[in-house]
mmCIF file of N, CA and C in Angstrom:
data_model
loop_
_atom_site.group_PDB
_atom_site.id
_atom_site.type_symbol
_atom_site.label_atom_id
_atom_site.label_comp_id
_atom_site.label_asym_id
_atom_site.label_seq_id
_atom_site.Cartn_x
_atom_site.Cartn_y
_atom_site.Cartn_z
ATOM 1 N N MET T 1379 179.745 286.009 73.403
ATOM 2 C CA MET T 1379 179.739 287.464 72.872
ATOM 3 C C MET T 1379 179.816 288.545 72.701
ATOM 4 N N ALA T 1380 180.933 289.594 73.008
ATOM 5 C CA ALA T 1380 180.793 290.665 73.302
ATOM 6 C C ALA T 1380 179.990 291.632 73.433
ATOM 7 N N THR T 1381 178.669 292.815 73.897
ATOM 8 C CA THR T 1381 178.376 293.097 73.725
ATOM 9 C C THR T 1381 178.656 294.405 72.861
ATOM 10 N N GLY T 1382 178.310 295.171 71.640
ATOM 11 C CA GLY T 1382 178.637 295.973 71.448
ATOM 12 C C GLY T 1382 180.418 296.161 70.738
ATOM 13 N N GLY T 1383 180.958 297.155 70.669
ATOM 14 C CA GLY T 1383 181.873 296.730 69.963
ATOM 15 C C GLY T 1383 182.949 297.592 71.316
ATOM 16 N N VAL T 1384 184.407 297.528 70.515
ATOM 17 C CA VAL T 1384 185.821 297.730 71.270
ATOM 18 C C VAL T 1384 185.389 299.537 71.770
ATOM 19 N N ALA T 1385 185.155 300.223 71.463
ATOM 20 C CA ALA T 1385 185.315 301.325 71.071
ATOM 21 C C ALA T 1385 184.101 301.746 71.976
ATOM 22 N N ALA T 1386 183.263 301.505 71.485
ATOM 23 C CA ALA T 1386 181.762 301.647 72.642
ATOM 24 C C ALA T 1386 181.926 301.932 74.410
ATOM 25 N N THR T 1387 182.327 300.144 74.661
ATOM 26 C CA THR T 1387 182.814 299.535 75.414
ATOM 27 C C THR T 1387 184.100 300.443 76.734
ATOM 28 N N ALA T 1388 185.036 300.686 75.749
ATOM 29 C CA ALA T 1388 185.885 301.313 75.728
ATOM 30 C C ALA T 1388 185.163 302.328 76.394
ATOM 31 N N ALA T 1389 184.342 303.878 75.871
ATOM 32 C CA ALA T 1389 184.133 304.421 76.381
ATOM 33 C C ALA T 1389 182.749 304.737 77.562
ATOM 34 N N ALA T 1390 182.111 303.775 77.754
ATOM 35 C CA ALA T 1390 181.599 303.131 78.712
ATOM 36 C C ALA T 1390 182.639 303.303 80.053
ATOM 37 N N TYR T 1391 183.335 302.175 79.716
ATOM 38 C CA TYR T 1391 184.536 302.155 80.982
ATOM 39 C C TYR T 1391 185.137 303.660 81.761
ATOM 40 N N THR T 1392 185.398 304.336 80.135
ATOM 41 C CA THR T 1392 185.995 305.289 80.531
ATOM 42 C C THR T 1392 184.919 306.584 81.138
ATOM 43 N N ALA T 1393 184.059 306.800 81.014
ATOM 44 C CA ALA T 1393 183.276 306.889 81.748
ATOM 45 C C ALA T 1393 182.990 307.318 82.268
ATOM 46 N N ALA T 1394 182.586 305.236 83.213
ATOM 47 C CA ALA T 1394 182.145 305.320 83.957
ATOM 48 C C ALA T 1394 183.161 305.500 85.437
ATOM 49 N N ARG T 1395 184.653 305.607 85.036
ATOM 50 C CA ARG T 1395 185.706 305.622 85.656
ATOM 51 C C ARG T 1395 186.200 307.503 85.832
ATOM 52 N N PHE T 1396 185.616 308.010 85.068
ATOM 53 C CA PHE T 1396 185.305 309.334 85.044
ATOM 54 C C PHE T 1396 184.894 309.928 86.302
ATOM 55 N N GLY T 1397 183.267 309.332 85.502
ATOM 56 C CA GLY T 1397 182.271 309.469 86.856
ATOM 57 C C GLY T 1397 182.307 309.411 88.352
ATOM 58 N N LEU T 1398 183.409 308.446 88.079
ATOM 59 C CA LEU T 1398 183.849 307.587 90.193
ATOM 60 C C LEU T 1398 184.619 308.370 90.524
ATOM 61 N N LEU T 1399 185.445 308.924 89.283
ATOM 62 C CA LEU T 1399 186.827 310.025 90.069
ATOM 63 C C LEU T 1399 185.969 311.515 90.476
ATOM 64 N N ALA T 1400 184.832 311.584 89.850
ATOM 65 C CA ALA T 1400 183.991 313.217 89.516
ATOM 66 C C ALA T 1400 183.287 312.914 91.352
ATOM 67 N N ALA T 1401 182.806 311.330 91.393
ATOM 68 C CA ALA T 1401 182.114 311.991 92.484
ATOM 69 C C ALA T 1401 182.820 312.291 93.857
ATOM 70 N N VAL T 1402 184.507 311.247 93.657
ATOM 71 C CA VAL T 1402 184.729 311.050 95.106
ATOM 72 C C VAL T 1402 185.340 312.712 94.871
ATOM 73 N N THR T 1403 185.595 312.809 94.266
ATOM 74 C CA THR T 1403 185.555 314.465 94.551
ATOM 75 C C THR T 1403 185.479 315.371 95.253
ATOM 76 N N ALA T 1404 184.292 315.334 94.906
ATOM 77 C CA ALA T 1404 182.778 316.476 94.520
ATOM 78 C C ALA T 1404 182.676 315.639 96.374
ATOM 79 N N VAL T 1405 182.645 314.641 97.376
ATOM 80 C CA VAL T 1405 182.393 313.930 97.822
ATOM 81 C C VAL T 1405 183.724 315.161 99.102
ATOM 82 N N LEU T 1406 185.052 314.759 99.016
ATOM 83 C CA LEU T 1406 185.765 315.525 99.943
ATOM 84 C C LEU T 1406 185.557 316.943 99.779
ATOM 85 N N VAL T 1407 185.869 317.828 98.608
ATOM 86 C CA VAL T 1407 185.023 318.997 98.027
ATOM 87 C C VAL T 1407 184.350 319.664 99.652
ATOM 88 N N LEU T 1408 183.127 318.583 100.026
ATOM 89 C CA LEU T 1408 182.036 318.350 100.322
ATOM 90 C C LEU T 1408 182.361 318.075 101.726
ATOM 91 N N ALA T 1409 182.725 317.449 102.197
ATOM 92 C CA ALA T 1409 183.989 318.087 103.161
ATOM 93 C C ALA T 1409 184.826 318.537 103.821
ATOM 94 N N GLY T 1410 185.063 318.970 102.585
ATOM 95 C CA GLY T 1410 185.710 320.612 103.467
ATOM 96 C C GLY T 1410 187.563 320.444 103.044
ATOM 97 N N VAL T 1411 187.796 319.226 101.563
ATOM 98 C CA VAL T 1411 189.209 318.448 101.771
ATOM 99 C C VAL T 1411 189.422 320.245 100.254
ATOM 100 N N PRO T 1412 190.318 320.928 100.218
ATOM 101 C CA PRO T 1412 190.292 321.926 99.465
ATOM 102 C C PRO T 1412 190.423 320.853 97.999
ATOM 103 N N LEU T 1413 190.393 321.960 97.042
ATOM 104 C CA LEU T 1413 189.875 321.093 95.152
ATOM 105 C C LEU T 1413 191.307 320.327 94.776
ATOM 106 N N LEU T 1414 192.362 321.018 94.876
ATOM 107 C CA LEU T 1414 193.473 320.591 93.766
ATOM 108 C C LEU T 1414 193.870 319.248 95.388
ATOM 109 N N VAL T 1415 193.761 318.960 96.491
ATOM 110 C CA VAL T 1415 193.344 318.251 97.802
ATOM 111 C C VAL T 1415 192.711 317.149 97.007
ATOM 112 N N ALA T 1416 191.524 317.067 97.615
ATOM 113 C CA ALA T 1416 190.872 316.487 97.336
ATOM 114 C C ALA T 1416 190.949 315.627 95.912
ATOM 115 N N ALA T 1417 191.074 315.818 94.677
ATOM 116 C CA ALA T 1417 191.184 315.526 93.419
ATOM 117 C C ALA T 1417 192.763 315.011 93.350
ATOM 118 N N MET T 1418 193.970 314.731 93.726
ATOM 119 C CA MET T 1418 194.766 313.841 94.135
ATOM 120 C C MET T 1418 194.046 313.062 94.607
ATOM 121 N N ILE T 1419 193.976 313.200 96.642
ATOM 122 C CA ILE T 1419 193.424 311.329 96.875
ATOM 123 C C ILE T 1419 192.281 311.345 95.487
ATOM 124 N N ALA T 1420 191.225 311.722 94.924
ATOM 125 C CA ALA T 1420 189.711 311.184 94.360
ATOM 126 C C ALA T 1420 190.652 309.853 92.961
ATOM 127 N N VAL T 1421 191.924 310.803 92.590
ATOM 128 C CA VAL T 1421 192.426 309.950 92.053
ATOM 129 C C VAL T 1421 192.717 308.621 91.788
ATOM 130 N N VAL T 1422 194.031 308.095 93.210
ATOM 131 C CA VAL T 1422 193.626 307.185 93.841
ATOM 132 C C VAL T 1422 192.679 305.995 94.204
ATOM 133 N N VAL T 1423 191.868 307.008 95.640
ATOM 134 C CA VAL T 1423 190.215 305.943 95.719
ATOM 135 C C VAL T 1423 190.132 305.594 94.126
ATOM 136 N N SER T 1424 190.061 306.325 93.822
ATOM 137 C CA SER T 1424 189.216 305.130 92.517
ATOM 138 C C SER T 1424 189.915 304.683 91.907
ATOM 139 N N LEU T 1425 190.197 304.939 91.233
ATOM 140 C CA LEU T 1425 191.556 303.876 90.811
ATOM 141 C C LEU T 1425 191.710 302.743 91.808
ATOM 142 N N SER T 1426 191.045 302.709 93.209
ATOM 143 C CA SER T 1426 191.129 301.671 93.219
ATOM 144 C C SER T 1426 189.707 300.430 93.614
ATOM 145 N N LEU T 1427 188.828 301.463 93.878
ATOM 146 C CA LEU T 1427 187.274 300.910 94.231
ATOM 147 C C LEU T 1427 187.439 300.717 92.547
ATOM 148 N N SER T 1428 187.343 302.248 91.400
ATOM 149 C CA SER T 1428 186.655 300.850 89.908
ATOM 150 C C SER T 1428 187.356 299.685 89.978
ATOM 151 N N PHE T 1429 188.668 299.164 90.215
ATOM 152 C CA PHE T 1429 188.823 297.603 90.415
ATOM 153 C C PHE T 1429 187.831 296.466 90.615
ATOM 154 N N VAL T 1430 186.755 296.897 91.863
ATOM 155 C CA VAL T 1430 185.773 296.581 92.330
ATOM 156 C C VAL T 1430 184.693 296.649 92.266
ATOM 157 N N LEU T 1431 184.251 297.782 91.601
ATOM 158 C CA LEU T 1431 183.455 298.228 91.274
ATOM 159 C C LEU T 1431 183.506 298.090 89.624
ATOM 160 N N PHE T 1432 183.931 298.064 89.051
ATOM 161 C CA PHE T 1432 183.948 297.955 87.343
ATOM 162 C C PHE T 1432 183.686 297.024 86.866
ATOM 163 N N ARG T 1433 184.426 295.548 87.876
ATOM 164 C CA ARG T 1433 184.778 294.809 87.657
ATOM 165 C C ARG T 1433 183.832 293.756 85.628
ATOM 166 N N GLY T 1434 182.497 293.972 86.006
ATOM 167 C CA GLY T 1434 182.403 293.718 84.771
ATOM 168 C C GLY T 1434 182.601 294.160 83.454
ATOM 169 N N LEU T 1435 182.410 295.668 84.179
ATOM 170 C CA LEU T 1435 182.721 296.460 82.687
ATOM 171 C C LEU T 1435 184.353 296.172 81.947
ATOM 172 N N ARG T 1436 184.755 295.722 82.971
ATOM 173 C CA ARG T 1436 186.261 295.696 82.731
ATOM 174 C C ARG T 1436 186.329 294.284 82.459
ATOM 175 N N ALA T 1437 185.489 293.245 82.651
ATOM 176 C CA ALA T 1437 185.160 292.344 81.489
ATOM 177 C C ALA T 1437 184.949 291.943 79.807
ATOM 178 N N ARG T 1438 183.868 293.120 80.021
ATOM 179 C CA ARG T 1438 183.216 293.474 78.801
ATOM 180 C C ARG T 1438 184.237 294.076 77.712
ATOM 181 N N LEU T 1439 184.940 294.392 78.210
ATOM 182 C CA LEU T 1439 186.232 295.345 77.613
ATOM 183 C C LEU T 1439 187.234 294.395 76.813
ATOM 184 N N GLY T 1440 187.938 293.498 77.495
ATOM 185 C CA GLY T 1440 188.406 292.320 77.915
ATOM 186 C C GLY T 1440 187.998 291.515 76.535
ATOM 187 N N ALA T 1441 186.560 291.001 76.888
ATOM 188 C CA ALA T 1441 185.717 290.198 75.995
ATOM 189 C C ALA T 1441 186.201 290.993 74.234
ATOM 190 N N ALA T 1442 185.646 292.241 74.502
ATOM 191 C CA ALA T 1442 185.544 293.110 72.911
ATOM 192 C C ALA T 1442 187.123 293.706 72.561
ATOM 193 N N VAL T 1443 187.995 293.549 73.391
ATOM 194 C CA VAL T 1443 189.425 293.851 72.480
ATOM 195 C C VAL T 1443 189.813 291.890 72.062
ATOM 196 N N LEU T 1444 189.401 290.836 73.088
ATOM 197 C CA LEU T 1444 189.980 289.634 72.252
ATOM 198 C C LEU T 1444 189.054 289.093 71.238
ATOM 199 N N GLU T 1445 188.069 289.779 71.086
ATOM 200 C CA GLU T 1445 187.440 289.731 69.780
ATOM 201 C C GLU T 1445 187.306 290.147 68.725
ATOM 202 N N SER T 1446 188.125 291.169 69.256
ATOM 203 C CA SER T 1446 188.380 291.694 67.591
ATOM 204 C C SER T 1446 189.830 291.502 67.055
ATOM 205 N N ARG T 1447 190.433 290.864 68.697
ATOM 206 C CA ARG T 1447 191.881 290.769 67.505
ATOM 207 C C ARG T 1447 192.030 289.420 67.067
ATOM 208 N N SER T 1448 190.821 288.316 67.283
ATOM 209 C CA SER T 1448 190.663 287.325 66.875
ATOM 210 C C SER T 1448 189.824 287.306 65.528
ATOM 211 N N ARG T 1449 188.523 288.216 64.873
ATOM 212 C CA ARG T 1449 188.626 288.662 63.972
ATOM 213 C C ARG T 1449 189.662 289.093 63.382
ATOM 214 N N ARG T 1450 190.435 290.091 63.373
ATOM 215 C CA ARG T 1450 191.620 290.381 62.842
ATOM 216 C C ARG T 1450 192.792 289.658 62.471
ATOM 217 N N ASP T 1451 193.545 288.457 63.331
ATOM 218 C CA ASP T 1451 193.636 287.696 63.310
ATOM 219 C C ASP T 1451 193.469 286.634 61.748
ATOM 220 N N ALA T 1452 192.098 286.403 62.606
ATOM 221 C CA ALA T 1452 191.851 285.105 61.168
ATOM 222 C C ALA T 1452 191.478 285.959 59.622
ATOM 223 N N GLU T 1453 190.976 287.250 59.868
ATOM 224 C CA GLU T 1453 191.195 287.889 58.574
ATOM 225 C C GLU T 1453 192.904 288.185 58.115
ATOM 226 N N ARG T 1454 193.813 287.860 58.632
ATOM 227 C CA ARG T 1454 195.062 288.499 58.378
ATOM 228 C C ARG T 1454 196.196 286.897 57.683
ATOM 229 N N ALA T 1455 195.096 286.233 58.381
ATOM 230 C CA ALA T 1455 195.276 284.612 57.882
ATOM 231 C C ALA T 1455 194.724 284.703 56.626
ATOM 232 N N ARG T 1456 194.003 284.853 56.845
ATOM 233 C CA ARG T 1456 193.122 284.832 55.373
ATOM 234 C C ARG T 1456 194.012 285.478 53.913
ATOM 235 N N LEU T 1457 194.114 286.870 54.542
ATOM 236 C CA LEU T 1457 194.895 287.637 53.101
ATOM 237 C C LEU T 1457 196.288 287.241 52.852
ATOM 238 N N ARG T 1458 197.462 286.832 53.679
ATOM 239 C CA ARG T 1458 198.666 286.156 53.522
ATOM 240 C C ARG T 1458 198.847 284.565 52.858
ATOM 241 N N ALA T 1459 197.480 284.095 53.370
ATOM 242 C CA ALA T 1459 197.246 282.557 51.810
ATOM 243 C C ALA T 1459 196.908 283.067 51.470
ATOM 244 N N SER T 1460 195.930 284.391 50.484
ATOM 245 C CA SER T 1460 195.966 284.366 49.465
ATOM 246 C C SER T 1460 196.543 284.849 48.836
ATOM 247 N N LEU T 1461 197.563 285.164 48.928
ATOM 248 C CA LEU T 1461 198.810 286.761 48.887
ATOM 249 C C LEU T 1461 199.689 285.469 48.685
ATOM 250 N N ARG T 1462 199.622 284.406 49.043
ATOM 251 C CA ARG T 1462 201.083 282.645 48.595
ATOM 252 C C ARG T 1462 200.455 282.488 47.825
ATOM 253 N N GLY T 1463 199.089 282.438 47.091
ATOM 254 C CA GLY T 1463 198.301 282.130 46.246
ATOM 255 C C GLY T 1463 197.181 280.268 47.231
ATOM 256 N N GLU T 1464 197.306 280.120 48.114
ATOM 257 C CA GLU T 1464 196.662 279.030 48.501
ATOM 258 C C GLU T 1464 195.190 279.597 47.909
ATOM 259 N N ARG T 1465 194.166 278.670 48.277
ATOM 260 C CA ARG T 1465 192.852 278.141 48.523
ATOM 261 C C ARG T 1465 192.439 278.889 49.575
ATOM 262 N N THR T 1466 191.136 279.379 50.071
ATOM 263 C CA THR T 1466 190.942 279.613 50.907
ATOM 264 C C THR T 1466 189.447 279.062 51.128
ATOM 265 N N ASP T 1467 189.012 279.018 52.551
ATOM 266 C CA ASP T 1467 187.362 279.479 52.142
ATOM 267 C C ASP T 1467 186.523 279.820 51.470
ATOM 268 N N SER T 1468 186.735 281.113 51.111
ATOM 269 C CA SER T 1468 185.767 281.838 50.517
ATOM 270 C C SER T 1468 186.225 282.031 49.182
ATOM 271 N N ASP T 1469 186.809 280.948 48.549
ATOM 272 C CA ASP T 1469 187.252 280.819 46.776
ATOM 273 C C ASP T 1469 186.520 279.782 46.126
#
């Protein structure tokens, strides 16, 4: 079971990605690269690094989305059965 909901996990993953982008940009700017060029390079570098560094966060996000979808699918199936007049376990 995933820890936290989809929104919380997505927010953590997004914050981590933006943090990595800011860190890489800062390192490049401190190395003397102009800000715009550093930001463009940092986008490519942070994208690549995030696949390796945030593997766990990405897996948690995937599990949270899968769990949420499973719950919605089960609820949709119960609703459709109810609309067809079939008895469900909760009846």
